[in-house]
Short mmCIF file of C-alpha atoms and ligand atoms in Angstrom, two decimals:
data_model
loop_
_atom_site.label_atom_id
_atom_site.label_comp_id
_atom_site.label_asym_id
_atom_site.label_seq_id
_atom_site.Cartn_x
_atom_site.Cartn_y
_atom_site.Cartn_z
CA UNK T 1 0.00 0.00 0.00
CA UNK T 2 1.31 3.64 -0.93
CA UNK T 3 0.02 6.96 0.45
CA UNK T 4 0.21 9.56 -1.56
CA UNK T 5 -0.17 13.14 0.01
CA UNK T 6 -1.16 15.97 -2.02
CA UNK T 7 0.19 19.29 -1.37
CA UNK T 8 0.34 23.06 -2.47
CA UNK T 9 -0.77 26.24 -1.34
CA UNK T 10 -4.78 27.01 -1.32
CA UNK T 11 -6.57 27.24 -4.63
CA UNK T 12 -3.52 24.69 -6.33
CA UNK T 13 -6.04 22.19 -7.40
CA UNK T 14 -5.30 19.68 -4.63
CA UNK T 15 -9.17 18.29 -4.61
CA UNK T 16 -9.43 18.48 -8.12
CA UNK T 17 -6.44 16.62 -8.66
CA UNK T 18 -7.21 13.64 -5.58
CA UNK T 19 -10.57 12.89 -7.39
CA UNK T 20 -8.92 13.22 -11.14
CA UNK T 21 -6.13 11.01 -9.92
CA UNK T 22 -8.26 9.08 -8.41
CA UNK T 23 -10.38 8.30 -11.64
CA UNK T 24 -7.00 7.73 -13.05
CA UNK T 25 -5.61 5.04 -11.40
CA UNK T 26 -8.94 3.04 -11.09
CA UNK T 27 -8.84 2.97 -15.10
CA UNK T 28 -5.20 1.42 -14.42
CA UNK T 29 -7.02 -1.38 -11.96
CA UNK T 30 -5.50 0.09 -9.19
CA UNK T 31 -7.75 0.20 -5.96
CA UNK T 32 -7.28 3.69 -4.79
CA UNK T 33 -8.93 5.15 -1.57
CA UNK T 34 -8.68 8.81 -0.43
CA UNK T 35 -8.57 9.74 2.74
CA UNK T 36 -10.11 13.72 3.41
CA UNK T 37 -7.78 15.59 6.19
CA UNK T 38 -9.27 19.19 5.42
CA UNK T 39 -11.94 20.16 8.28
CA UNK T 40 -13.09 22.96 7.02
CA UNK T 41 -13.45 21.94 3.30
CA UNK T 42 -17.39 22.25 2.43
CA UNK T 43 -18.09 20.00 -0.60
CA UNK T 44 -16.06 17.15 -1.98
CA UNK T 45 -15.86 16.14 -5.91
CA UNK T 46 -15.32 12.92 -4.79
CA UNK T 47 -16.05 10.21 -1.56
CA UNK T 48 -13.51 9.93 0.72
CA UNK T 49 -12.89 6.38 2.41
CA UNK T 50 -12.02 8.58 5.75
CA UNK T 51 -12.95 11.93 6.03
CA UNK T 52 -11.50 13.62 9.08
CA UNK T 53 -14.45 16.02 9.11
CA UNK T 54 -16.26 13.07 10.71
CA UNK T 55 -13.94 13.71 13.55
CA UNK T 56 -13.30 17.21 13.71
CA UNK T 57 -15.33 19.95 11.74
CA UNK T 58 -13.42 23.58 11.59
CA UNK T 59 -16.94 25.28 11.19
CA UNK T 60 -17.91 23.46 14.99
CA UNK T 61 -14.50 24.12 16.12
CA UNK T 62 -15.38 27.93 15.27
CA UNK T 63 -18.62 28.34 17.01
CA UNK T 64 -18.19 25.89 20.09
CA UNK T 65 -14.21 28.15 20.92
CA UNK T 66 -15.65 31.31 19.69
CA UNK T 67 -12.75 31.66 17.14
CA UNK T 68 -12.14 33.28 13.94
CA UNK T 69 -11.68 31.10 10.55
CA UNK T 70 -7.75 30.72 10.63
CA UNK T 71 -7.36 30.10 14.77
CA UNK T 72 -10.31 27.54 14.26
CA UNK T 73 -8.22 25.73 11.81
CA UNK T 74 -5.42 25.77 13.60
CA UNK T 75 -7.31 24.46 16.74
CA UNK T 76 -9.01 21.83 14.20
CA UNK T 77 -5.94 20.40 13.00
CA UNK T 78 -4.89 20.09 16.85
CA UNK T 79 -7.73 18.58 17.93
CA UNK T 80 -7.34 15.72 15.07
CA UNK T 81 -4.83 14.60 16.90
CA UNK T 82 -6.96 14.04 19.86
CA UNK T 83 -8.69 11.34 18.06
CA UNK T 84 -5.49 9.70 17.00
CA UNK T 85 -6.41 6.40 18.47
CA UNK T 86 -9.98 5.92 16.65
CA UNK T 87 -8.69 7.39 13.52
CA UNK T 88 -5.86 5.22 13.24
CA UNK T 89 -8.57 2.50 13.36
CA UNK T 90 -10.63 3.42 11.35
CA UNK T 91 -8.02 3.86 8.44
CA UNK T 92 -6.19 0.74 9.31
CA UNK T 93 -9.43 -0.84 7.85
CA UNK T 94 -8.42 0.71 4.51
CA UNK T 95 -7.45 -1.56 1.65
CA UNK T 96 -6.08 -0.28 -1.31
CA UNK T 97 -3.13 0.01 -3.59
CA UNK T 98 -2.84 3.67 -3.53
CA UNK T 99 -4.26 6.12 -0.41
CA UNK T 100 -4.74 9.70 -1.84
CA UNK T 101 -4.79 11.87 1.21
CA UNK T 102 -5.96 15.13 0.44
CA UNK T 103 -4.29 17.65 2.62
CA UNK T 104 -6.18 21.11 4.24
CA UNK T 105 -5.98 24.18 2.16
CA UNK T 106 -4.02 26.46 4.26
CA UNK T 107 -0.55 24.47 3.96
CA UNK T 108 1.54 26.40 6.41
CA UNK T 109 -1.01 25.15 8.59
CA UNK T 110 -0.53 21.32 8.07
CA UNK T 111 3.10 21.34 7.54
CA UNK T 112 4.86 23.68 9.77
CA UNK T 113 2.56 22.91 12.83
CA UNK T 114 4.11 19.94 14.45
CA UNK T 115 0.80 18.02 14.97
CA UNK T 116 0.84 18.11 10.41
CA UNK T 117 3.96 15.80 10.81
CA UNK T 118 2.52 13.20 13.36
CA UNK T 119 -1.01 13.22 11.53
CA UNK T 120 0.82 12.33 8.43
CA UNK T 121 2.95 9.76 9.83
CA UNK T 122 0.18 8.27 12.17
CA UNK T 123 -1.77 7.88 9.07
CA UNK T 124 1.20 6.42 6.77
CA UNK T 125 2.44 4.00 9.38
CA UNK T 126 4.89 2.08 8.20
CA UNK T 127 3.92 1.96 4.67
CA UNK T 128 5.67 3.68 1.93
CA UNK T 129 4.72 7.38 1.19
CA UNK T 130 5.44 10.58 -1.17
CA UNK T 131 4.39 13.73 -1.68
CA UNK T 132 2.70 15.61 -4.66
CA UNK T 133 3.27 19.23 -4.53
CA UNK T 134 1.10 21.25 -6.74
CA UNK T 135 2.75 24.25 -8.34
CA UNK T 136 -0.33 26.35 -9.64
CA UNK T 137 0.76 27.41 -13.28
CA UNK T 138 -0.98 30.93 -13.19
CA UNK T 139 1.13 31.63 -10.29
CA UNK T 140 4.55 29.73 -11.42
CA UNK T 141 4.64 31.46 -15.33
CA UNK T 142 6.51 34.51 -12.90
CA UNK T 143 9.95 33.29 -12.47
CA UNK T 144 10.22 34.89 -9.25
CA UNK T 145 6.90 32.69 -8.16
CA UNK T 146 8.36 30.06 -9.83
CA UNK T 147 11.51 29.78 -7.63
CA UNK T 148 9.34 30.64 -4.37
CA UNK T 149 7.09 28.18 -4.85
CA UNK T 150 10.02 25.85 -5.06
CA UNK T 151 11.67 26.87 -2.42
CA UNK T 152 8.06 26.17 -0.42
CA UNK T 153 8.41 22.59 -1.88
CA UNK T 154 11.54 21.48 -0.43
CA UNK T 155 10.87 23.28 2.67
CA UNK T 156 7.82 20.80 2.90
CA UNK T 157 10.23 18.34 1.52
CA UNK T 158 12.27 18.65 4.33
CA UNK T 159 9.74 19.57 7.42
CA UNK T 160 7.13 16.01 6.33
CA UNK T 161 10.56 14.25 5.53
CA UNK T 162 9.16 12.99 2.32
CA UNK T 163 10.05 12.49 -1.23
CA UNK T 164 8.48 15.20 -3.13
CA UNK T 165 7.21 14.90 -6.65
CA UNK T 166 6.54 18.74 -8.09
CA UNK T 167 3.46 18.68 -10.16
CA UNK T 168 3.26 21.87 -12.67
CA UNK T 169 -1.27 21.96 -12.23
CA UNK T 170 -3.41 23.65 -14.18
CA UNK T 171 -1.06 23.96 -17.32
CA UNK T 172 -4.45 24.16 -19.46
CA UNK T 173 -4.12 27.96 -18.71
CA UNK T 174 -0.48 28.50 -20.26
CA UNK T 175 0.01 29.51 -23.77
CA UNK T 176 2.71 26.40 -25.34
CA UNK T 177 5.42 29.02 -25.31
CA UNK T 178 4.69 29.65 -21.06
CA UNK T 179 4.75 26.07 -20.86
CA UNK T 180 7.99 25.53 -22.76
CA UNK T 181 9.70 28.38 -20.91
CA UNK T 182 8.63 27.04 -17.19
CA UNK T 183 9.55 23.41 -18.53
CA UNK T 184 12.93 25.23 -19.58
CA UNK T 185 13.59 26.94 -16.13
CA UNK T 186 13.70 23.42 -14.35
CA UNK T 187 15.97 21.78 -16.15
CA UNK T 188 18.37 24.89 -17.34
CA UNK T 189 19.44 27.46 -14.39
CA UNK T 190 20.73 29.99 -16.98
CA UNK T 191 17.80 30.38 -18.67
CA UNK T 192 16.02 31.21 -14.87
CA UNK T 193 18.46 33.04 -14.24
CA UNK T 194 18.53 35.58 -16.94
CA UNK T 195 14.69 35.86 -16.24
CA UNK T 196 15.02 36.64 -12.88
CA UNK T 197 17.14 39.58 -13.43
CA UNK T 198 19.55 40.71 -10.99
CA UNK T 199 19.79 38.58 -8.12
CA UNK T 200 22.24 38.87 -4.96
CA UNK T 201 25.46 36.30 -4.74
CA UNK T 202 23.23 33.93 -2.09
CA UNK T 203 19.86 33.96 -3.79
CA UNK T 204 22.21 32.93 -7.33
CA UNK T 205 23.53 29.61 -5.11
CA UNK T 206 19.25 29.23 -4.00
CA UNK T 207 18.39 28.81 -6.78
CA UNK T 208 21.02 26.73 -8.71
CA UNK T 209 20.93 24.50 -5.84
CA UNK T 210 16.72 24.11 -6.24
CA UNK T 211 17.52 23.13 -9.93
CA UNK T 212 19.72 20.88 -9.74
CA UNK T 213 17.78 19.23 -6.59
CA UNK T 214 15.10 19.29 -9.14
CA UNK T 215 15.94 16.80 -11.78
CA UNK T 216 13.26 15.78 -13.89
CA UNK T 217 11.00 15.36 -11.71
CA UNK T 218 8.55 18.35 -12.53
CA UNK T 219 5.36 17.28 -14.11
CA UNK T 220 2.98 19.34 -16.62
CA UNK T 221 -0.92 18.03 -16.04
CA UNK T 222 -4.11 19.54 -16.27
CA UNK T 223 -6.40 17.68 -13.76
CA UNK T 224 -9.41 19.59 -15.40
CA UNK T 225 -8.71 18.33 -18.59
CA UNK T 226 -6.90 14.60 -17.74
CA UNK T 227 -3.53 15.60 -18.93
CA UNK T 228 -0.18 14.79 -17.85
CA UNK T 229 -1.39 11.64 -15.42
CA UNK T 230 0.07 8.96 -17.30
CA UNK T 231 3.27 11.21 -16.78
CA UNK T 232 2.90 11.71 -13.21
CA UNK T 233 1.77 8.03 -12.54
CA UNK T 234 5.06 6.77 -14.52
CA UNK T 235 6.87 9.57 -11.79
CA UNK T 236 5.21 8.29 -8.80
CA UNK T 237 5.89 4.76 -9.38
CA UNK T 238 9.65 5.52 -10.49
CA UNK T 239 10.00 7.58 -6.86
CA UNK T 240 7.99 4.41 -5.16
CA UNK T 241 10.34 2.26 -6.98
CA UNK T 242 13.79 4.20 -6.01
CA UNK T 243 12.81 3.52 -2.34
CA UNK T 244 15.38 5.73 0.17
CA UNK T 245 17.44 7.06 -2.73
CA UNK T 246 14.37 9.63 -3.13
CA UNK T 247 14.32 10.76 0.46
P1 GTP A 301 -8.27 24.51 -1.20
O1 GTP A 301 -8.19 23.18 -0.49
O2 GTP A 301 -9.59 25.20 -1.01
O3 GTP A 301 -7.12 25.39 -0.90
O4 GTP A 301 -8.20 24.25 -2.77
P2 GTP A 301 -7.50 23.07 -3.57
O5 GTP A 301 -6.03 23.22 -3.57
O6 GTP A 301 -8.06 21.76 -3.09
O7 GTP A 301 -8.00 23.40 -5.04
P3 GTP A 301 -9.33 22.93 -5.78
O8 GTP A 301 -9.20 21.55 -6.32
O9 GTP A 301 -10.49 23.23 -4.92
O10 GTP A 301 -9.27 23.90 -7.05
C1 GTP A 301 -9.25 25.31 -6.90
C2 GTP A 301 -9.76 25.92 -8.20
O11 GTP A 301 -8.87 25.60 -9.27
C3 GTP A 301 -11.13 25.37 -8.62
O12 GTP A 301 -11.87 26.43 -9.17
C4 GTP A 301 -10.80 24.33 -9.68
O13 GTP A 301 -11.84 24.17 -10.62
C5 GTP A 301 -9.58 24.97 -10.33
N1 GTP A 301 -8.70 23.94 -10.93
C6 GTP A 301 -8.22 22.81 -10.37
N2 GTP A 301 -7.46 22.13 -11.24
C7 GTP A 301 -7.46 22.84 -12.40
C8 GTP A 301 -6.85 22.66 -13.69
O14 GTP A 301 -6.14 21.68 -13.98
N3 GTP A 301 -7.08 23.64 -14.61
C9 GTP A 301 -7.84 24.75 -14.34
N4 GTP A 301 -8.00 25.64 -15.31
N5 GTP A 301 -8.42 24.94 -13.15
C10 GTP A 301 -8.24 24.01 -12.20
#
């Protein structure tokens, strides 16, 4: 069994891309099951196998604490882990080749809050795991979004200790020559680099470092339109394969 977390900031395409994906890999025979970890999410395209809002709804959270929409999540993603014992359970019934787990909108809020890390590893157990993280192409055709949202990624990378698969979403709303150039920029620092502009000695080192870190794994798809997932499944099963050399 693999879990496969899905990442990015809000608005990536993270649900849109867990049900697509989803869809996906059950055309490939694969049994997938998702597992929902956003509270405060309001309507799913899809059923999730778990969903943690069975457990702990932000919207509750907000009225039963008298709290605002952004300490209620944070309090909601706390609480989860509360309920560690029951939700364990309850996912340890799970059978499937692949677990999607769709991770909560606000990212900063599941990854750099220590309770993010123990969900995800009370959830993956011992079995093996990676990350998608979903680079939103509107936002990533700026090369100076581009290398941020990088730089996010391996800062996830590093804080969920996970291999990290970057996933280029949404590419349906790039012209082929934004697509070629962003394609370009990940596997060519010069080209970034005379995009950028003028950039200090330190951020120069960033960012050849991120590239070459990079490799090839940064994947074009279009969840809306089902493109790029044989791609991305050929990725994830090459970074499933490669075991420890990925982490
Ligand atoms: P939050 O959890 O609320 O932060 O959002 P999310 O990351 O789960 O994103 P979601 O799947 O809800 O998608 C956000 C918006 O992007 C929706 O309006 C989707 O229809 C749109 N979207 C998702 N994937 C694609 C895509 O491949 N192409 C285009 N054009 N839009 C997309």
């Amino acid at each position: 069994m693999y879990y496969v977390f899905i990442l990015g900031t809000a608005g990536s395409g993270k649900t849109t891309l867990t049900k697509n994906l989803q869809d996906y890999l059950l055309d490939q025979e694969m049994d997938t099951a998702i597992i929902n970890l956003d509270p405060a999410v309001e309507q799913l395209p899809y059923t999730p196998d778990f969903d943690v809002r069975d457990y702990v709804d932000a919207y509750e959270v907000m009225q039963n604490y008298h709290l605002g929409p952004n300490s209620s999540l944070i309090a909601s993603i706390d609480l989860i882990l509360t309920r560690a014992a029951e939700i364990k359970s309850e996912i340890d019934q799970i059978e499937a080749n692949y677990v999607l787990v769709d991770t909560p909108g606000q990212i900063e809020l599941f990854a750099y809050r220590e309770t993010g890390k123990l969900i995800s590893q009370l959830i993956r157990g011992s079995n093996k795991a990676l990350g998608l993280f979903l680079l939103d192409s509107f936002l990533a055709k700026e090369a100076r979004s581009f290398v941020s949202l990088l730089l996010l990624s391996s800062s996830i990378k590093f804080r969920l200790d996970l291999p990290i698969i970057n996933v280029l979403n949404k590419v349906d709303l790039l012209t082929k020559k934004e697509l070629e150039q962003i394609l370009a920029w990940g596997e060519n620092t010069e080209n970034l680099i005379d995009e950028l502009g003028r950039v200090d000695e330190y951020s120069l080192e960033l960012v050849n470092l991120l590239i070459e870190s990079l490799s090839s794994n940064l994947i074009p798809v279009s969840s809306e339109e089902g493109k790029g997932f044989d791609e991305l499944y050929a990725e994830i099963q090459r970074v499933i394969a490669g075991g420890e050399d990925y982490l």
